[in-house]
């Protein structure tokens, strides 16, 4: 079995990685993003969890688009929340980015997110 080439995906339209990781990795027709916080390219966070969710998903979208993928290619999302009480607010924004059939999804509460973020979203997409 030959090893498929691993492509590093990076775009200046999303925040730079804040550690030793890539915005996304593509292997063949599969793209996996790192978790995207709800901050802009200047590293600034909006105030509310709804605004941060929108920003996180916008970051996901530009990363996907930079590799020739779209939101409709997403098959799995994972949402990390600072506070599970924000689940409904996140859901309301999340629903505006997807149509049926929706991706599979997990949502978990975590003790803390990098840089004090309220939400972080990672995805797996397939063409």
PDB file of C-alpha atoms in Angstrom:
ATOM      1  CA  UNK A   1       0.000   0.000   0.000  1.00  0.00           C
ATOM      2  CA  UNK A   2       1.376   3.400  -0.919  1.00  0.00           C
ATOM      3  CA  UNK A   3       1.069   6.344   1.377  1.00  0.00           C
ATOM      4  CA  UNK A   4      -1.058   9.160  -0.030  1.00  0.00           C
ATOM      5  CA  UNK A   5       0.411  12.617  -0.112  1.00  0.00           C
ATOM      6  CA  UNK A   6      -0.593  14.770   2.824  1.00  0.00           C
ATOM      7  CA  UNK A   7      -1.301  18.395   1.880  1.00  0.00           C
ATOM      8  CA  UNK A   8      -1.144  21.210   4.397  1.00  0.00           C
ATOM      9  CA  UNK A   9      -4.004  23.652   3.935  1.00  0.00           C
ATOM     10  CA  UNK A  10      -3.484  27.249   5.048  1.00  0.00           C
ATOM     11  CA  UNK A  11      -5.258  30.473   4.218  1.00  0.00           C
ATOM     12  CA  UNK A  12      -4.761  34.017   5.431  1.00  0.00           C
ATOM     13  CA  UNK A  13      -8.561  34.386   5.411  1.00  0.00           C
ATOM     14  CA  UNK A  14      -8.729  32.416   8.694  1.00  0.00           C
ATOM     15  CA  UNK A  15      -6.717  32.951  11.892  1.00  0.00           C
ATOM     16  CA  UNK A  16      -3.210  31.517  11.806  1.00  0.00           C
ATOM     17  CA  UNK A  17      -2.523  28.420  13.864  1.00  0.00           C
ATOM     18  CA  UNK A  18      -1.625  29.424  17.431  1.00  0.00           C
ATOM     19  CA  UNK A  19       0.617  26.413  17.959  1.00  0.00           C
ATOM     20  CA  UNK A  20       2.447  23.637  16.139  1.00  0.00           C
ATOM     21  CA  UNK A  21      -0.459  22.483  13.969  1.00  0.00           C
ATOM     22  CA  UNK A  22      -2.020  23.144  10.560  1.00  0.00           C
ATOM     23  CA  UNK A  23      -5.341  24.834   9.826  1.00  0.00           C
ATOM     24  CA  UNK A  24      -6.232  21.663   7.919  1.00  0.00           C
ATOM     25  CA  UNK A  25      -4.741  18.565   6.334  1.00  0.00           C
ATOM     26  CA  UNK A  26      -5.965  16.986   3.113  1.00  0.00           C
ATOM     27  CA  UNK A  27      -5.307  13.388   2.133  1.00  0.00           C
ATOM     28  CA  UNK A  28      -6.903  12.440  -1.164  1.00  0.00           C
ATOM     29  CA  UNK A  29     -10.540  13.473  -1.074  1.00  0.00           C
ATOM     30  CA  UNK A  30     -10.638  13.898   2.734  1.00  0.00           C
ATOM     31  CA  UNK A  31     -10.025  17.190   4.524  1.00  0.00           C
ATOM     32  CA  UNK A  32      -9.758  17.479   8.310  1.00  0.00           C
ATOM     33  CA  UNK A  33      -9.628  20.888   9.954  1.00  0.00           C
ATOM     34  CA  UNK A  34      -8.115  21.775  13.268  1.00  0.00           C
ATOM     35  CA  UNK A  35     -10.510  23.303  15.755  1.00  0.00           C
ATOM     36  CA  UNK A  36     -11.472  26.823  14.737  1.00  0.00           C
ATOM     37  CA  UNK A  37     -12.053  29.300  17.504  1.00  0.00           C
ATOM     38  CA  UNK A  38     -14.553  32.095  17.003  1.00  0.00           C
ATOM     39  CA  UNK A  39     -11.928  34.770  16.446  1.00  0.00           C
ATOM     40  CA  UNK A  40     -11.068  36.880  13.434  1.00  0.00           C
ATOM     41  CA  UNK A  41      -7.725  37.008  11.612  1.00  0.00           C
ATOM     42  CA  UNK A  42      -6.501  39.716  14.003  1.00  0.00           C
ATOM     43  CA  UNK A  43      -7.077  37.367  16.951  1.00  0.00           C
ATOM     44  CA  UNK A  44     -10.081  39.304  18.239  1.00  0.00           C
ATOM     45  CA  UNK A  45     -13.142  37.563  19.678  1.00  0.00           C
ATOM     46  CA  UNK A  46     -16.705  38.846  19.380  1.00  0.00           C
ATOM     47  CA  UNK A  47     -18.481  39.108  22.740  1.00  0.00           C
ATOM     48  CA  UNK A  48     -21.275  36.521  22.479  1.00  0.00           C
ATOM     49  CA  UNK A  49     -21.227  32.770  21.929  1.00  0.00           C
ATOM     50  CA  UNK A  50     -23.558  33.212  18.929  1.00  0.00           C
ATOM     51  CA  UNK A  51     -21.129  35.657  17.299  1.00  0.00           C
ATOM     52  CA  UNK A  52     -18.180  33.387  18.090  1.00  0.00           C
ATOM     53  CA  UNK A  53     -20.025  30.399  16.610  1.00  0.00           C
ATOM     54  CA  UNK A  54     -20.650  32.338  13.405  1.00  0.00           C
ATOM     55  CA  UNK A  55     -17.006  33.416  13.230  1.00  0.00           C
ATOM     56  CA  UNK A  56     -15.815  29.855  13.872  1.00  0.00           C
ATOM     57  CA  UNK A  57     -17.972  28.504  11.052  1.00  0.00           C
ATOM     58  CA  UNK A  58     -16.886  31.323   8.728  1.00  0.00           C
ATOM     59  CA  UNK A  59     -13.287  30.321   9.486  1.00  0.00           C
ATOM     60  CA  UNK A  60     -14.136  26.694   8.698  1.00  0.00           C
ATOM     61  CA  UNK A  61     -15.766  27.765   5.433  1.00  0.00           C
ATOM     62  CA  UNK A  62     -12.784  29.767   4.148  1.00  0.00           C
ATOM     63  CA  UNK A  63     -10.404  26.936   5.024  1.00  0.00           C
ATOM     64  CA  UNK A  64     -12.592  24.461   3.130  1.00  0.00           C
ATOM     65  CA  UNK A  65     -12.930  26.804   0.159  1.00  0.00           C
ATOM     66  CA  UNK A  66      -9.170  27.335  -0.012  1.00  0.00           C
ATOM     67  CA  UNK A  67      -8.863  23.585  -0.658  1.00  0.00           C
ATOM     68  CA  UNK A  68     -11.752  23.408  -3.130  1.00  0.00           C
ATOM     69  CA  UNK A  69     -14.292  22.025  -0.656  1.00  0.00           C
ATOM     70  CA  UNK A  70     -17.608  23.494   0.480  1.00  0.00           C
ATOM     71  CA  UNK A  71     -19.778  23.302   3.562  1.00  0.00           C
ATOM     72  CA  UNK A  72     -21.874  20.639   1.812  1.00  0.00           C
ATOM     73  CA  UNK A  73     -18.774  18.383   1.811  1.00  0.00           C
ATOM     74  CA  UNK A  74     -18.736  18.242   5.623  1.00  0.00           C
ATOM     75  CA  UNK A  75     -19.667  14.816   6.982  1.00  0.00           C
ATOM     76  CA  UNK A  76     -18.730  15.291  10.671  1.00  0.00           C
ATOM     77  CA  UNK A  77     -18.431  18.225  13.056  1.00  0.00           C
ATOM     78  CA  UNK A  78     -17.243  18.411  16.628  1.00  0.00           C
ATOM     79  CA  UNK A  79     -18.226  21.382  18.767  1.00  0.00           C
ATOM     80  CA  UNK A  80     -16.373  22.236  21.953  1.00  0.00           C
ATOM     81  CA  UNK A  81     -18.278  24.547  24.292  1.00  0.00           C
ATOM     82  CA  UNK A  82     -17.057  26.447  27.307  1.00  0.00           C
ATOM     83  CA  UNK A  83     -20.597  26.148  28.724  1.00  0.00           C
ATOM     84  CA  UNK A  84     -23.162  23.544  27.622  1.00  0.00           C
ATOM     85  CA  UNK A  85     -25.888  26.021  28.611  1.00  0.00           C
ATOM     86  CA  UNK A  86     -24.944  27.804  25.344  1.00  0.00           C
ATOM     87  CA  UNK A  87     -25.919  24.736  23.285  1.00  0.00           C
ATOM     88  CA  UNK A  88     -29.191  26.212  21.956  1.00  0.00           C
ATOM     89  CA  UNK A  89     -27.559  29.520  20.972  1.00  0.00           C
ATOM     90  CA  UNK A  90     -24.847  27.614  19.110  1.00  0.00           C
ATOM     91  CA  UNK A  91     -27.482  25.406  17.439  1.00  0.00           C
ATOM     92  CA  UNK A  92     -29.379  28.438  16.136  1.00  0.00           C
ATOM     93  CA  UNK A  93     -26.292  29.783  14.352  1.00  0.00           C
ATOM     94  CA  UNK A  94     -25.058  26.330  13.304  1.00  0.00           C
ATOM     95  CA  UNK A  95     -28.375  25.629  11.537  1.00  0.00           C
ATOM     96  CA  UNK A  96     -27.852  28.637   9.240  1.00  0.00           C
ATOM     97  CA  UNK A  97     -24.672  27.067   7.797  1.00  0.00           C
ATOM     98  CA  UNK A  98     -26.042  23.596   6.956  1.00  0.00           C
ATOM     99  CA  UNK A  99     -28.895  21.971   5.068  1.00  0.00           C
ATOM    100  CA  UNK A 100     -30.211  18.423   5.170  1.00  0.00           C
ATOM    101  CA  UNK A 101     -28.728  15.919   5.201  1.00  0.00           C
ATOM    102  CA  UNK A 102     -26.888  17.429   8.161  1.00  0.00           C
ATOM    103  CA  UNK A 103     -23.378  16.255   9.057  1.00  0.00           C
ATOM    104  CA  UNK A 104     -22.940  13.869  11.964  1.00  0.00           C
ATOM    105  CA  UNK A 105     -22.031  15.893  15.042  1.00  0.00           C
ATOM    106  CA  UNK A 106     -20.715  15.747  18.577  1.00  0.00           C
ATOM    107  CA  UNK A 107     -20.891  18.562  21.116  1.00  0.00           C
ATOM    108  CA  UNK A 108     -19.011  18.538  24.401  1.00  0.00           C
ATOM    109  CA  UNK A 109     -18.390  20.947  27.236  1.00  0.00           C
ATOM    110  CA  UNK A 110     -14.745  21.529  28.059  1.00  0.00           C
ATOM    111  CA  UNK A 111     -13.108  23.131  31.076  1.00  0.00           C
ATOM    112  CA  UNK A 112     -11.375  25.804  29.027  1.00  0.00           C
ATOM    113  CA  UNK A 113     -10.686  26.766  25.419  1.00  0.00           C
ATOM    114  CA  UNK A 114      -7.553  28.468  24.057  1.00  0.00           C
ATOM    115  CA  UNK A 115      -7.405  32.244  24.413  1.00  0.00           C
ATOM    116  CA  UNK A 116     -10.600  32.247  26.478  1.00  0.00           C
ATOM    117  CA  UNK A 117     -12.839  31.300  23.540  1.00  0.00           C
ATOM    118  CA  UNK A 118     -16.435  30.261  24.129  1.00  0.00           C
ATOM    119  CA  UNK A 119     -16.709  27.784  21.219  1.00  0.00           C
ATOM    120  CA  UNK A 120     -14.385  25.827  18.934  1.00  0.00           C
ATOM    121  CA  UNK A 121     -15.474  23.767  15.907  1.00  0.00           C
ATOM    122  CA  UNK A 122     -13.595  21.175  13.867  1.00  0.00           C
ATOM    123  CA  UNK A 123     -14.815  19.311  10.802  1.00  0.00           C
ATOM    124  CA  UNK A 124     -14.150  16.389   8.495  1.00  0.00           C
ATOM    125  CA  UNK A 125     -15.096  16.883   4.835  1.00  0.00           C
ATOM    126  CA  UNK A 126     -15.110  14.495   1.882  1.00  0.00           C
ATOM    127  CA  UNK A 127     -15.429  15.247  -1.850  1.00  0.00           C
TER     128      UNK A 127
END
